[in-house]
CSV table of C-alpha atoms in Angstrom, one decimal:
chain,number,residue,atom,x,y,z
A,842,THR,CA,18.3,-11.7,-0.8
A,843,ALA,CA,20.2,-13.0,2.4
A,844,VAL,CA,19.3,-13.5,6.0
A,845,ASN,CA,20.2,-10.3,8.0
A,846,ASP,CA,23.5,-10.6,9.8
A,847,ASN,CA,24.4,-13.7,7.9
A,848,TYR,CA,28.1,-12.7,8.0
A,849,ALA,CA,29.3,-15.8,6.2
A,850,VAL,CA,27.8,-14.7,2.9
A,851,MET,CA,28.0,-10.9,3.2
A,852,SER,CA,31.6,-11.0,2.1
A,853,PHE,CA,30.4,-12.1,-1.3
A,854,PHE,CA,28.4,-9.0,-1.6
A,855,ASN,CA,31.2,-6.7,-0.9
A,856,GLY,CA,32.7,-7.3,-4.3
A,857,LYS,CA,34.3,-10.7,-5.3
A,858,ALA,CA,35.0,-12.7,-8.5
A,859,GLY,CA,34.9,-9.4,-10.6
A,860,ILE,CA,31.3,-8.7,-9.5
A,861,PRO,CA,30.8,-4.9,-8.4
A,862,VAL,CA,30.0,-4.3,-4.7
A,863,PHE,CA,26.3,-4.7,-3.9
A,864,LYS,CA,24.0,-2.0,-2.5
A,865,LYS,CA,21.5,-2.8,0.1
A,866,MET,CA,18.1,-2.1,-1.5
A,867,ALA,CA,15.7,-2.9,1.4
A,868,THR,CA,15.4,-4.5,4.7
A,869,PHE,CA,12.5,-7.0,4.8
A,870,ASN,CA,10.4,-8.3,7.8
A,871,ILE,CA,9.2,-11.8,7.2
A,872,TYR,CA,6.2,-12.4,9.4
A,873,GLN,CA,5.0,-15.8,10.3
A,874,LEU,CA,1.2,-16.0,11.2
A,875,PHE,CA,-0.6,-18.9,12.8
A,876,PRO,CA,-3.6,-20.3,11.1
A,877,LYS,CA,-6.9,-19.5,12.9
A,878,LYS,CA,-10.2,-21.1,12.8
A,879,GLY,CA,-12.8,-18.7,11.3
A,880,LYS,CA,-16.3,-18.5,9.9
A,881,GLU,CA,-15.0,-17.5,6.2
A,882,SER,CA,-12.4,-19.3,4.5
A,883,ALA,CA,-13.2,-19.8,0.8
A,884,PRO,CA,-11.1,-18.0,-1.9
A,885,ASP,CA,-12.8,-15.5,-4.2
A,886,LYS,CA,-13.5,-16.5,-7.8
A,887,ILE,CA,-11.9,-13.7,-9.9
A,888,LYS,CA,-10.4,-13.3,-13.2
A,889,THR,CA,-6.6,-13.1,-13.1
A,890,GLU,CA,-6.7,-10.0,-15.4
A,891,ILE,CA,-8.6,-8.1,-13.0
A,892,ILE,CA,-6.4,-8.9,-10.1
A,893,ALA,CA,-3.3,-8.5,-12.1
A,894,THR,CA,-4.4,-5.0,-13.1
A,895,TYR,CA,-4.9,-4.1,-9.6
A,896,TYR,CA,-1.7,-5.3,-8.3
A,897,GLN,CA,0.2,-3.4,-11.2
A,898,GLU,CA,-1.7,-0.1,-10.3
A,899,SER,CA,-1.0,-0.6,-6.6
A,900,PHE,CA,2.8,-1.2,-7.1
A,901,LYS,CA,3.5,1.2,-9.8
A,902,ASN,CA,5.4,3.5,-7.3
A,903,HIS,CA,7.6,0.8,-6.0
A,904,SER,CA,11.2,0.6,-7.0
A,905,PHE,CA,11.2,-3.1,-7.3
A,906,CYS,CA,8.2,-5.5,-7.5
A,907,SER,CA,7.0,-8.7,-9.2
A,908,SER,CA,5.7,-9.2,-12.6
A,909,PHE,CA,2.5,-10.7,-11.4
A,910,ASN,CA,2.6,-13.2,-14.3
A,911,ASP,CA,1.7,-16.3,-12.3
A,912,LEU,CA,-1.6,-15.2,-10.6
A,913,ASP,CA,-3.4,-18.3,-12.1
A,914,LYS,CA,-1.5,-20.5,-9.7
A,915,CYS,CA,-2.7,-18.5,-6.7
A,916,HIS,CA,-5.8,-18.5,-4.6
A,917,HIS,CA,-7.2,-14.9,-4.2
A,918,PHE,CA,-9.0,-13.1,-1.4
A,919,VAL,CA,-10.3,-9.8,-2.6
A,920,HIS,CA,-12.5,-6.8,-1.0
A,921,PHE,CA,-14.4,-4.7,-3.4
A,922,GLU,CA,-15.6,-1.0,-3.1
A,923,GLU,CA,-18.2,0.0,-5.7
A,924,ASP,CA,-17.1,-2.8,-8.1
A,925,GLN,CA,-13.4,-1.9,-7.6
A,926,ALA,CA,-11.0,-3.9,-5.9
A,927,SER,CA,-9.6,-1.9,-2.7
A,928,ALA,CA,-7.7,-4.7,-1.0
A,929,ALA,CA,-6.3,-8.2,-2.1
A,930,ILE,CA,-4.3,-11.1,-0.9
A,931,SER,CA,-3.1,-13.9,-3.2
A,932,VAL,CA,-1.7,-17.0,-1.6
A,933,TYR,CA,0.3,-20.0,-2.9
A,934,ASP,CA,1.3,-23.4,-1.7
A,935,PRO,CA,4.7,-24.5,-3.0
A,936,SER,CA,4.9,-27.7,-1.4
A,937,ALA,CA,4.7,-29.8,-4.5
A,938,ILE,CA,8.1,-28.2,-5.6
A,939,LYS,CA,9.8,-27.0,-2.3
A,940,LYS,CA,9.7,-28.5,1.1
A,941,ASN,CA,11.1,-27.5,4.5
A,942,VAL,CA,11.6,-30.6,6.8
A,943,ILE,CA,12.2,-30.2,10.5
A,944,ILE,CA,15.2,-32.4,11.4
A,945,LYS,CA,16.0,-31.0,14.8
A,946,THR,CA,14.5,-28.8,17.3
A,947,PRO,CA,15.6,-27.5,20.8
A,948,PHE,CA,14.4,-29.7,23.9
A,949,SER,CA,12.3,-26.9,25.1
A,950,LEU,CA,10.6,-26.4,21.7
A,951,ALA,CA,10.0,-30.1,21.4
A,952,VAL,CA,8.2,-30.1,24.9
A,953,VAL,CA,6.1,-27.2,23.7
A,954,ILE,CA,5.1,-29.1,20.4
A,955,LYS,CA,4.4,-32.3,22.4
A,956,ILE,CA,2.1,-30.2,24.8
A,957,LEU,CA,0.3,-28.4,22.0
A,958,SER,CA,-0.4,-31.8,20.3
A,959,LEU,CA,-2.0,-33.0,23.4
A,960,VAL,CA,-3.9,-29.7,23.8
A,961,LYS,CA,-5.2,-30.0,20.2
A,962,ARG,CA,-7.3,-33.1,21.1
A,963,ILE,CA,-9.7,-30.7,23.2
A,964,LEU,CA,-9.1,-27.2,21.5
A,965,PRO,CA,-9.4,-26.1,17.8
A,966,LEU,CA,-5.7,-25.6,17.4
A,967,PRO,CA,-4.1,-25.4,13.7
A,968,ASP,CA,-2.0,-28.5,12.7
A,969,ILE,CA,1.0,-28.9,14.8
A,970,PRO,CA,4.6,-29.5,13.1
A,971,ALA,CA,6.2,-32.9,13.6
A,972,LEU,CA,9.9,-33.8,13.5
A,973,ASN,CA,11.3,-35.3,10.2
A,974,LYS,CA,8.1,-34.2,8.3
A,975,PRO,CA,7.6,-31.2,6.1
A,976,LEU,CA,6.6,-27.9,7.5
A,977,LYS,CA,3.6,-26.9,5.5
A,978,ILE,CA,3.6,-23.0,4.9
A,979,LEU,CA,1.2,-21.0,3.0
A,980,PHE,CA,2.9,-18.1,1.3
A,981,VAL,CA,1.3,-14.8,0.7
A,982,LYS,CA,2.7,-14.4,-2.8
A,983,TYR,CA,1.1,-10.9,-3.5
A,984,PHE,CA,-0.9,-8.5,-1.7
A,985,ALA,CA,-2.1,-4.8,-1.8
A,986,TYR,CA,-4.6,-2.4,-0.4
A,987,ASN,CA,-5.7,1.2,-1.1
A,988,ASN,CA,-5.1,4.2,1.3
A,989,HIS,CA,-7.1,4.0,4.5
A,990,GLN,CA,-8.2,0.4,3.5
A,991,GLU,CA,-6.1,-1.3,6.4
A,992,ALA,CA,-9.3,-2.6,7.9
A,993,HIS,CA,-10.4,-4.5,4.8
A,994,PHE,CA,-6.8,-5.9,4.4
A,995,TYR,CA,-6.9,-7.0,7.9
A,996,LYS,CA,-10.3,-8.8,7.4
A,997,LEU,CA,-8.8,-10.5,4.3
A,998,LEU,CA,-5.9,-11.7,6.4
A,999,GLN,CA,-8.3,-13.3,8.8
A,1000,LYS,CA,-9.8,-15.1,5.9
A,1001,VAL,CA,-6.5,-16.4,4.8
A,1002,ARG,CA,-5.8,-17.5,8.5
A,1003,ALA,CA,-9.1,-19.5,8.2
A,1004,TYR,CA,-8.1,-21.0,4.9
A,1005,ALA,CA,-4.9,-22.1,6.2
A,1006,PHE,CA,-6.5,-23.7,9.2
A,1007,VAL,CA,-9.1,-25.6,7.1
A,1008,ASN,CA,-6.3,-26.8,4.7
A,1009,HIS,CA,-3.9,-27.9,7.5
A,1010,PHE,CA,-1.1,-25.5,7.1
A,1011,HIS,CA,1.3,-24.8,9.9
A,1012,LEU,CA,2.3,-21.3,9.2
A,1013,ILE,CA,1.5,-18.3,6.9
A,1014,SER,CA,4.4,-16.3,5.6
A,1015,ILE,CA,4.0,-12.6,4.5
A,1016,VAL,CA,6.9,-10.2,3.8
A,1017,SER,CA,6.9,-6.5,4.0
A,1018,ASP,CA,9.6,-3.7,3.4
A,1019,GLU,CA,10.3,-2.3,6.9
A,1020,ARG,CA,9.8,1.2,5.6
A,1021,ASP,CA,6.2,0.5,5.0
A,1022,ARG,CA,5.2,1.5,8.5
A,1023,ASN,CA,1.4,1.2,8.2
A,1024,LEU,CA,1.7,-2.4,6.8
A,1025,ASN,CA,4.1,-3.5,9.4
A,1026,GLN,CA,2.0,-2.0,12.1
A,1027,VAL,CA,-1.0,-4.3,10.8
A,1028,LEU,CA,1.2,-7.4,10.6
A,1029,LYS,CA,3.1,-7.3,13.7
A,1030,THR,CA,0.0,-7.3,15.9
A,1031,LYS,CA,-1.0,-10.7,14.5
A,1032,ALA,CA,2.6,-12.4,13.7
A,1033,LYS,CA,4.0,-14.5,16.5
A,1034,ILE,CA,7.3,-15.1,14.6
A,1035,LYS,CA,9.6,-12.6,12.6
A,1036,PHE,CA,12.5,-13.0,10.5
A,1037,VAL,CA,14.6,-10.3,8.9
A,1038,SER,CA,16.3,-10.5,5.4
A,1039,VAL,CA,18.1,-7.9,3.3
A,1040,GLY,CA,17.7,-7.3,-0.5
A,1041,LEU,CA,20.8,-6.4,-2.3
A,1042,ILE,CA,21.4,-5.2,-5.9
A,1043,THR,CA,24.4,-4.6,-8.2
A,1044,SER,CA,25.0,-4.0,-11.8
A,1045,LEU,CA,27.7,-5.4,-14.2
A,1046,ASP,CA,27.2,-2.1,-16.2
A,1047,GLU,CA,28.1,0.0,-13.1
A,1048,THR,CA,25.0,2.0,-13.5
A,1049,GLU,CA,25.5,3.8,-10.2
A,1050,SER,CA,22.6,6.4,-10.5
A,1051,LEU,CA,20.0,3.8,-11.4
A,1052,LEU,CA,21.0,1.8,-8.5
A,1053,ASN,CA,20.8,4.6,-6.2
A,1054,GLU,CA,17.2,5.3,-7.6
A,1055,LEU,CA,16.1,1.7,-7.1
A,1056,CYS,CA,17.2,1.9,-3.6
A,1057,LYS,CA,15.1,5.0,-2.6
A,1058,GLY,CA,11.6,3.5,-2.9
A,1059,LEU,CA,9.8,0.7,-1.4
A,1060,CYS,CA,10.6,-2.8,-2.5
A,1061,TYR,CA,8.5,-6.0,-2.7
A,1062,GLU,CA,10.1,-9.4,-1.9
A,1063,ASP,CA,8.6,-12.5,-3.7
A,1064,PHE,CA,8.8,-15.4,-1.3
A,1065,SER,CA,10.5,-17.4,-3.9
A,1066,LEU,CA,13.6,-15.1,-3.6
A,1067,THR,CA,14.1,-15.8,0.2
């Protein structure tokens, strides 16, 4: 994966060092949501086998997705319909192994952060980022919802925002394939910040037909790839 329009690295994907030219598999929208105080914030206690089965079934028609083999490291928020999962979000905090530290900000942003820090004394705002300190991001590692279950997915997203608020996160990061119109419609109404990245793929065996097939369907981007 690479940040969209990162021309400095794109030349590598055009065929260098004997590696075949890469094909663009997908364009991903990386949404950043702010935590928000809410009534419900506790994750659901659920067996990883149940949630893994649900994700595997939900993503069976994707061209590319994760293996869902590390769900035991996540916190889960799940909605059930008649004892069957119909929407789920699994979040992960990688701060123990990965940190993003703010080392410089534009003057205008520094002023905004200072103002928000003052306002936070009287209003229930989420934690405010600080210079030279890690930016605490809660990553949505996996998520899925059934057809016509956008409302339940949205409610789970609100619980995730409340969980992030209680646990002092600065941002919640969630990624979607731009071709998934319904999902993007749900996310863009709540996201204040959006980045764009591209997923690229190649093969040393020059299996052109397989690459073309992989590029046709929806793809899922694991945050650890970004």
